[in-house]
PDB file of N, CA, C and O in Angstrom:
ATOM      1  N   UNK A  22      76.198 102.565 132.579  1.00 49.00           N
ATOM      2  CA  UNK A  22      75.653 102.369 133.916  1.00 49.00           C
ATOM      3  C   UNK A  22      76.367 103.325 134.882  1.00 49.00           C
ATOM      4  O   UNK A  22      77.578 103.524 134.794  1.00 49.00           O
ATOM      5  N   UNK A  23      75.681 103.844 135.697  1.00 55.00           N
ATOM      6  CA  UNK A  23      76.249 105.162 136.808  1.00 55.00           C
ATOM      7  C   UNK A  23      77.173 104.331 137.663  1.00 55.00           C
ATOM      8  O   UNK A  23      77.013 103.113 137.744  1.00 55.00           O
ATOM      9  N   UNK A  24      78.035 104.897 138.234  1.00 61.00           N
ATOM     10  CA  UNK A  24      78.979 105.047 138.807  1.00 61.00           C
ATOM     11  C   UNK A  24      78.853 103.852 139.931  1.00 61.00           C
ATOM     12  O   UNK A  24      79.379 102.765 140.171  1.00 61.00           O
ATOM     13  N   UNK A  25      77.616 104.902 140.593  1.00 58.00           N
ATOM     14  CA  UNK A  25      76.506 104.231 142.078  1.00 58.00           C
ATOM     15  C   UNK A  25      76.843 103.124 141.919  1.00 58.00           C
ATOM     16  O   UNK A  25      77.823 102.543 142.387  1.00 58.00           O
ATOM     17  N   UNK A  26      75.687 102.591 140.940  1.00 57.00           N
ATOM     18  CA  UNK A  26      75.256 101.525 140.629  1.00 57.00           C
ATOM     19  C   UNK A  26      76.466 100.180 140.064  1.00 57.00           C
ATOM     20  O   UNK A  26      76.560  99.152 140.735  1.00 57.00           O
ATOM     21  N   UNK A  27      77.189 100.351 138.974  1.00 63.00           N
ATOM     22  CA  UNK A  27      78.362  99.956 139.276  1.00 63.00           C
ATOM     23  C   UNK A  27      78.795  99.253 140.344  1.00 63.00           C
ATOM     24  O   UNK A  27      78.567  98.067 140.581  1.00 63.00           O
ATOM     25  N   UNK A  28      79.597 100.224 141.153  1.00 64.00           N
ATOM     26  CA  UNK A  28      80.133  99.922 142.342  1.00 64.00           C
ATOM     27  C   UNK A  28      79.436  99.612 143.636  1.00 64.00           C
ATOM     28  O   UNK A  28      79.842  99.942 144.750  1.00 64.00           O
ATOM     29  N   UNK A  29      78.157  98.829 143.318  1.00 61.00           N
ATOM     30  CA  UNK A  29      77.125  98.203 144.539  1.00 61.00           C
ATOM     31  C   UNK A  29      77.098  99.042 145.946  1.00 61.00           C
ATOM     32  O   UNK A  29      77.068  98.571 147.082  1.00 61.00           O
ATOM     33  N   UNK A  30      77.126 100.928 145.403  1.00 60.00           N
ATOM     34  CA  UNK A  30      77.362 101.374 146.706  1.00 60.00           C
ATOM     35  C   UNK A  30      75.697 101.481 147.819  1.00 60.00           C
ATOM     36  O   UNK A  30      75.580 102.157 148.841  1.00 60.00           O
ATOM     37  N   UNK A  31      74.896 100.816 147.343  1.00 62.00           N
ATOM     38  CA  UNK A  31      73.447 100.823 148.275  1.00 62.00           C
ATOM     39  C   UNK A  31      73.071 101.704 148.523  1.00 62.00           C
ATOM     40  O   UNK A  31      72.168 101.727 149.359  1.00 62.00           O
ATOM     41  N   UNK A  32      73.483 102.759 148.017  1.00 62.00           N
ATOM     42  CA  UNK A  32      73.036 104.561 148.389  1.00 62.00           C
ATOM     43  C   UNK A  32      70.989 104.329 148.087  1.00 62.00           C
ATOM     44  O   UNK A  32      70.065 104.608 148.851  1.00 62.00           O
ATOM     45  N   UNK A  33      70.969 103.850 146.963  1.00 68.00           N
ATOM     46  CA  UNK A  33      69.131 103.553 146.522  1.00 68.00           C
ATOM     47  C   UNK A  33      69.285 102.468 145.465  1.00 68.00           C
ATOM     48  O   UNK A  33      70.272 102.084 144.837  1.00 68.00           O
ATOM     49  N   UNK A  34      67.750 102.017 145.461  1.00 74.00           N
ATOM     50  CA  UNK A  34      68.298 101.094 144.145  1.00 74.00           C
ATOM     51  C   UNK A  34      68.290 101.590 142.861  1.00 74.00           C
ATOM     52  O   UNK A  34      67.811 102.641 142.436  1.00 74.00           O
ATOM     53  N   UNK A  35      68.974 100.564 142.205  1.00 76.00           N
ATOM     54  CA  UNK A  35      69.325 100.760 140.772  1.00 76.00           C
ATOM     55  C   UNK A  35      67.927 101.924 139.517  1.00 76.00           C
ATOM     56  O   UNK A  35      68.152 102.722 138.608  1.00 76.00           O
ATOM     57  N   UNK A  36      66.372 101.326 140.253  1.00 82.00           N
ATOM     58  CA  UNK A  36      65.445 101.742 139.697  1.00 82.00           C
ATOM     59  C   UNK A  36      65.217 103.252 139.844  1.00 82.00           C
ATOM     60  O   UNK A  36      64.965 104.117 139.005  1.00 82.00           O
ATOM     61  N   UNK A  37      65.413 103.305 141.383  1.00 81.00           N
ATOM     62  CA  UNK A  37      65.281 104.755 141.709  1.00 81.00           C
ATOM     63  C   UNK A  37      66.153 105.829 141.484  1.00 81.00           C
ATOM     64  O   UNK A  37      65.770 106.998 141.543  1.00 81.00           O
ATOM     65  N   UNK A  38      67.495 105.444 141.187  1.00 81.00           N
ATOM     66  CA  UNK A  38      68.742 105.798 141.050  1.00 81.00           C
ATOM     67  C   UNK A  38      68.360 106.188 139.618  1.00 81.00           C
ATOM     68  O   UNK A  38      67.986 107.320 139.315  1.00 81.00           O
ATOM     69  N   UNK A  39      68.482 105.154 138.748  1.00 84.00           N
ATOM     70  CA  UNK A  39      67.931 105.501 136.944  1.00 84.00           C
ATOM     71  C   UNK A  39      67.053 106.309 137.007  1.00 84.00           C
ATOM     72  O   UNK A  39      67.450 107.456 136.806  1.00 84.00           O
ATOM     73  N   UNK A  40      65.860 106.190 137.230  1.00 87.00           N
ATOM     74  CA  UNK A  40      64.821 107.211 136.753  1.00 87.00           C
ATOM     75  C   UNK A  40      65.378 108.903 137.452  1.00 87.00           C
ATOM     76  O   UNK A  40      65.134 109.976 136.900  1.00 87.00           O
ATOM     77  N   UNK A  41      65.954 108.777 138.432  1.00 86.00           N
ATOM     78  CA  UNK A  41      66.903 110.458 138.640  1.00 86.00           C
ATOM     79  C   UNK A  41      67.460 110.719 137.741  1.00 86.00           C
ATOM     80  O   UNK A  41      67.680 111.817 137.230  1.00 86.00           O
ATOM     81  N   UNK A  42      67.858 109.331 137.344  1.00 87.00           N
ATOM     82  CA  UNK A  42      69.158 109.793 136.239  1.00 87.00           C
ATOM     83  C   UNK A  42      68.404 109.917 134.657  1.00 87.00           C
ATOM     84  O   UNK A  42      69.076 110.447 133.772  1.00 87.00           O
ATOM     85  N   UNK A  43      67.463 109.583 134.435  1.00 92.00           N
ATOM     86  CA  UNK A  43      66.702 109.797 132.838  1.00 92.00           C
ATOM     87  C   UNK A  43      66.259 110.819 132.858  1.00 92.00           C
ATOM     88  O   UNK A  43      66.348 111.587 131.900  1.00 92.00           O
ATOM     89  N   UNK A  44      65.378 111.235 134.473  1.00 94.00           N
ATOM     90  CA  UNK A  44      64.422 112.614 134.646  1.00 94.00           C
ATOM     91  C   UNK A  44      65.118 113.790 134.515  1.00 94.00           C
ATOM     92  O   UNK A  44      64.672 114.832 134.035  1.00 94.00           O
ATOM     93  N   UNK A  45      66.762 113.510 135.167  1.00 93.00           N
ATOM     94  CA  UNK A  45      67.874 114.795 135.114  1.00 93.00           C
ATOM     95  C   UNK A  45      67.661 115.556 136.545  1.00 93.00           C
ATOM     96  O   UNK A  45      67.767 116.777 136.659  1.00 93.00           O
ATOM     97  N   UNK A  46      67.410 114.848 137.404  1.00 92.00           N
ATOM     98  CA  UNK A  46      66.987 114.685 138.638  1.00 92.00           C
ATOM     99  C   UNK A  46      67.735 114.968 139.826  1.00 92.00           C
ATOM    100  O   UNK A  46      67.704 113.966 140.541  1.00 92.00           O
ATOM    101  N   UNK A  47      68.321 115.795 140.291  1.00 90.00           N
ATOM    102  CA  UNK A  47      69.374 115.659 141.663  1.00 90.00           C
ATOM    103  C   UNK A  47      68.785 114.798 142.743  1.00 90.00           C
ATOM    104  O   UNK A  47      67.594 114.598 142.983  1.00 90.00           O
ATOM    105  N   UNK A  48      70.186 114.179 143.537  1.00 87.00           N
ATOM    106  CA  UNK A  48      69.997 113.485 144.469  1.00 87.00           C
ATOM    107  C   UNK A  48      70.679 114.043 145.668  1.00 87.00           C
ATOM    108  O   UNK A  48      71.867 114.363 145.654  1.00 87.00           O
ATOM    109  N   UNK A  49      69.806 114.167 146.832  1.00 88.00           N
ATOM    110  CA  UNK A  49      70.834 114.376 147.751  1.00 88.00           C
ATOM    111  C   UNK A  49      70.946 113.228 148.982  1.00 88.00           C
ATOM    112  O   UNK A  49      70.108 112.665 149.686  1.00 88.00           O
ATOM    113  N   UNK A  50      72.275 113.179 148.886  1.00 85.00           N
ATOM    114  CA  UNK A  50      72.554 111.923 149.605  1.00 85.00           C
ATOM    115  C   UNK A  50      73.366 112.526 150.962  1.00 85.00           C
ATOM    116  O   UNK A  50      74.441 113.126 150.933  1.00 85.00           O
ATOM    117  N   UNK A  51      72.350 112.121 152.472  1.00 88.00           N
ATOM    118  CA  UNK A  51      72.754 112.238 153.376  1.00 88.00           C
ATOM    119  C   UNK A  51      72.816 110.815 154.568  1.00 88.00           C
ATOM    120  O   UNK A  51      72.070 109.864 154.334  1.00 88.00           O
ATOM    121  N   UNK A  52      73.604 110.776 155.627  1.00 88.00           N
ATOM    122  CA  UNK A  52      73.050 109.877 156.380  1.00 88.00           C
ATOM    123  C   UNK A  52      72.030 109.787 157.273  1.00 88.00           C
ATOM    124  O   UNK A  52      71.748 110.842 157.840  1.00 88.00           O
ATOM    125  N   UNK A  53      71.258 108.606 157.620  1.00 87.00           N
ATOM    126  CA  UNK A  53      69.782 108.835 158.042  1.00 87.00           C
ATOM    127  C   UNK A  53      70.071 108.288 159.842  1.00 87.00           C
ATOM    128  O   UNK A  53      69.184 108.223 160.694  1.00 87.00           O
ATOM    129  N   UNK A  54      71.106 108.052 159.988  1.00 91.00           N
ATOM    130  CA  UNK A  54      71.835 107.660 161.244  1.00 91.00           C
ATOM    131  C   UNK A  54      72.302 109.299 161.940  1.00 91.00           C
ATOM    132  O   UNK A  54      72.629 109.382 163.124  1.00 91.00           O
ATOM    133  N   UNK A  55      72.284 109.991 161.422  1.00 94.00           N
ATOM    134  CA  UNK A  55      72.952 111.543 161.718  1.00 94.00           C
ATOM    135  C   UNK A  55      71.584 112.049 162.626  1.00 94.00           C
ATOM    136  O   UNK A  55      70.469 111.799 162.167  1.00 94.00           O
ATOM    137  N   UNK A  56      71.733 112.845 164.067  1.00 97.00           N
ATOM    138  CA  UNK A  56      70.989 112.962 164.600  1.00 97.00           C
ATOM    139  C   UNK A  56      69.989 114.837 163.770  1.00 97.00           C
ATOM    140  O   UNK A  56      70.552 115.918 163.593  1.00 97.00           O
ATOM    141  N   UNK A  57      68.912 114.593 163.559  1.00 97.00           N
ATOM    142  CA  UNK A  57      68.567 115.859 162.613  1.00 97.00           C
ATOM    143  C   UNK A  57      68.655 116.382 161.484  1.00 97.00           C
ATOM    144  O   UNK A  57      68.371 117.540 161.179  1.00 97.00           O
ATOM    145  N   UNK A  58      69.324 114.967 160.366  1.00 96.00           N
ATOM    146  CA  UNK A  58      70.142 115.242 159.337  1.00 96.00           C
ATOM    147  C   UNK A  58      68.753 115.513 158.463  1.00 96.00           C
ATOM    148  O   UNK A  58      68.649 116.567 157.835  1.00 96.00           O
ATOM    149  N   UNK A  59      67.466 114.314 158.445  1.00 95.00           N
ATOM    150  CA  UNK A  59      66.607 114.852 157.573  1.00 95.00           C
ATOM    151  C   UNK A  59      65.533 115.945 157.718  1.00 95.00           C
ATOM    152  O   UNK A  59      64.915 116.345 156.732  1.00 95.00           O
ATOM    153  N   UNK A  60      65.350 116.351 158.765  1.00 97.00           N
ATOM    154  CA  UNK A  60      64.893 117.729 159.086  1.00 97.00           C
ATOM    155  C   UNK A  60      65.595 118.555 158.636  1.00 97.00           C
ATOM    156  O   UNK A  60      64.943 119.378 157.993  1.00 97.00           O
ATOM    157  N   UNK A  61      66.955 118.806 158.664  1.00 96.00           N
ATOM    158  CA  UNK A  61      68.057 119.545 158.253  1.00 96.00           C
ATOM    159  C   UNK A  61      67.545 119.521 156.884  1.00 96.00           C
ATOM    160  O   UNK A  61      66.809 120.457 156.573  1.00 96.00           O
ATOM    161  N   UNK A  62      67.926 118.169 155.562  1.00 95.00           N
ATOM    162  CA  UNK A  62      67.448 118.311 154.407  1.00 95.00           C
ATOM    163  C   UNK A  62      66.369 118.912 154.048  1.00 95.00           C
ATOM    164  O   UNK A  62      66.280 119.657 153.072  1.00 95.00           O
ATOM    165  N   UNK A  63      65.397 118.598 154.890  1.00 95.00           N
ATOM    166  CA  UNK A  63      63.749 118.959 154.173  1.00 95.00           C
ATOM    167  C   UNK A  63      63.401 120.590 154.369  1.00 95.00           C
ATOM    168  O   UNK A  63      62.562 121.198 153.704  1.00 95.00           O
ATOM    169  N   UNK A  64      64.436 121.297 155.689  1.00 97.00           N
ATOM    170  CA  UNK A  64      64.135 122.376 155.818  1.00 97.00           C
ATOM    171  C   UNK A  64      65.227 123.447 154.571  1.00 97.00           C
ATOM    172  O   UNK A  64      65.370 124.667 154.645  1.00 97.00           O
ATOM    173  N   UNK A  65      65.786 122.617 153.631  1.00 94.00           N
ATOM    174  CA  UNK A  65      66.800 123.123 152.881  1.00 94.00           C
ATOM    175  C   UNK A  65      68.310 123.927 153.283  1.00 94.00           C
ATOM    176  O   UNK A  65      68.898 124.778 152.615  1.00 94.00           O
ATOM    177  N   UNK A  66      68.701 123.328 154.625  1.00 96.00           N
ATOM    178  CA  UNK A  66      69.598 123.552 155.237  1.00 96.00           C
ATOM    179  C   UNK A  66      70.921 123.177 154.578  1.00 96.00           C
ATOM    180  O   UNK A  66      70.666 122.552 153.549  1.00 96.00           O
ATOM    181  N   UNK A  67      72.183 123.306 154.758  1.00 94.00           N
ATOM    182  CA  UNK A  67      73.168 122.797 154.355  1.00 94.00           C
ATOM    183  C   UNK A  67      73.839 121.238 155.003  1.00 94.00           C
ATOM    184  O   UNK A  67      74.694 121.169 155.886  1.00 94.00           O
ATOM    185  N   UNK A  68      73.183 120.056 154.289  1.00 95.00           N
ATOM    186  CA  UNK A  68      73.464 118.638 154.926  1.00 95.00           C
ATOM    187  C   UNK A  68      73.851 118.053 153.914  1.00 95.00           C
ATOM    188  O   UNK A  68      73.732 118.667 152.854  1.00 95.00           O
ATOM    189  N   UNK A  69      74.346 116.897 153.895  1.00 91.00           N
ATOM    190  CA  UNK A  69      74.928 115.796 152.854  1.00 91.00           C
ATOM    191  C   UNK A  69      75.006 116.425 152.113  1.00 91.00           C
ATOM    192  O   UNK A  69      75.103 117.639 152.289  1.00 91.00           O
ATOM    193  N   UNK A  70      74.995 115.672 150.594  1.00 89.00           N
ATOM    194  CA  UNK A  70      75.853 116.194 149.054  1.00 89.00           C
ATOM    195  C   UNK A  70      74.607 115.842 148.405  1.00 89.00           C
ATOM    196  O   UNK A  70      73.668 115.068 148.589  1.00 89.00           O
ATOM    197  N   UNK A  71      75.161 117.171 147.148  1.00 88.00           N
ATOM    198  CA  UNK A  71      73.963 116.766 146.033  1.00 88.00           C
ATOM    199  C   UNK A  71      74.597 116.182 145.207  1.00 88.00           C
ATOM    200  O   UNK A  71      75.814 116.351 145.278  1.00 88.00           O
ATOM    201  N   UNK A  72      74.143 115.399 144.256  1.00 83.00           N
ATOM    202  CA  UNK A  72      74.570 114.715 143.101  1.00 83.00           C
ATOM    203  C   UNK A  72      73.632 114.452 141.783  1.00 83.00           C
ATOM    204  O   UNK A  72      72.433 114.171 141.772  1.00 83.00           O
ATOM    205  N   UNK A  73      74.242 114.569 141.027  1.00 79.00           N
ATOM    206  CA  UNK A  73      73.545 114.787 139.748  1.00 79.00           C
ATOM    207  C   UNK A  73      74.374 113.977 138.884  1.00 79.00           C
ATOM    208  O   UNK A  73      75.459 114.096 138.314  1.00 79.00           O
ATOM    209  N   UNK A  74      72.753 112.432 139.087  1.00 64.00           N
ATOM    210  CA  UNK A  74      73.240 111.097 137.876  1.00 64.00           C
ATOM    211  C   UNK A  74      73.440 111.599 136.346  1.00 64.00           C
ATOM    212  O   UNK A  74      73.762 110.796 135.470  1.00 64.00           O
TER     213      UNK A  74
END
């Protein structure tokens, strides 16, 4: 079991989290409280971390 998931960190759930992790899937995990953070992501800017379940 991933790390995440494990340690009940609420980043996504367990389902969505796994299937990244079977597909081989990166995640990028930013905060959605950050003013511009997901515009920032979607325009492929440098925001939050990638991670790879």
């Amino acid at each position: 079991m991933p790390n995440a998931i494990r340690q009940n960190l609420g980043i996504m759930d367990a389902t969505a989290f796994a299937l990244c992790r079977d597909q081989k899937l990166p995640i990028k995990v930013f905060s959605i409280f950050k003013h511009g953070a997901l515009k920032r992501v979607v325009l492929g800017e440098d925001e939050g971390t990638l991670v790879y379940a």
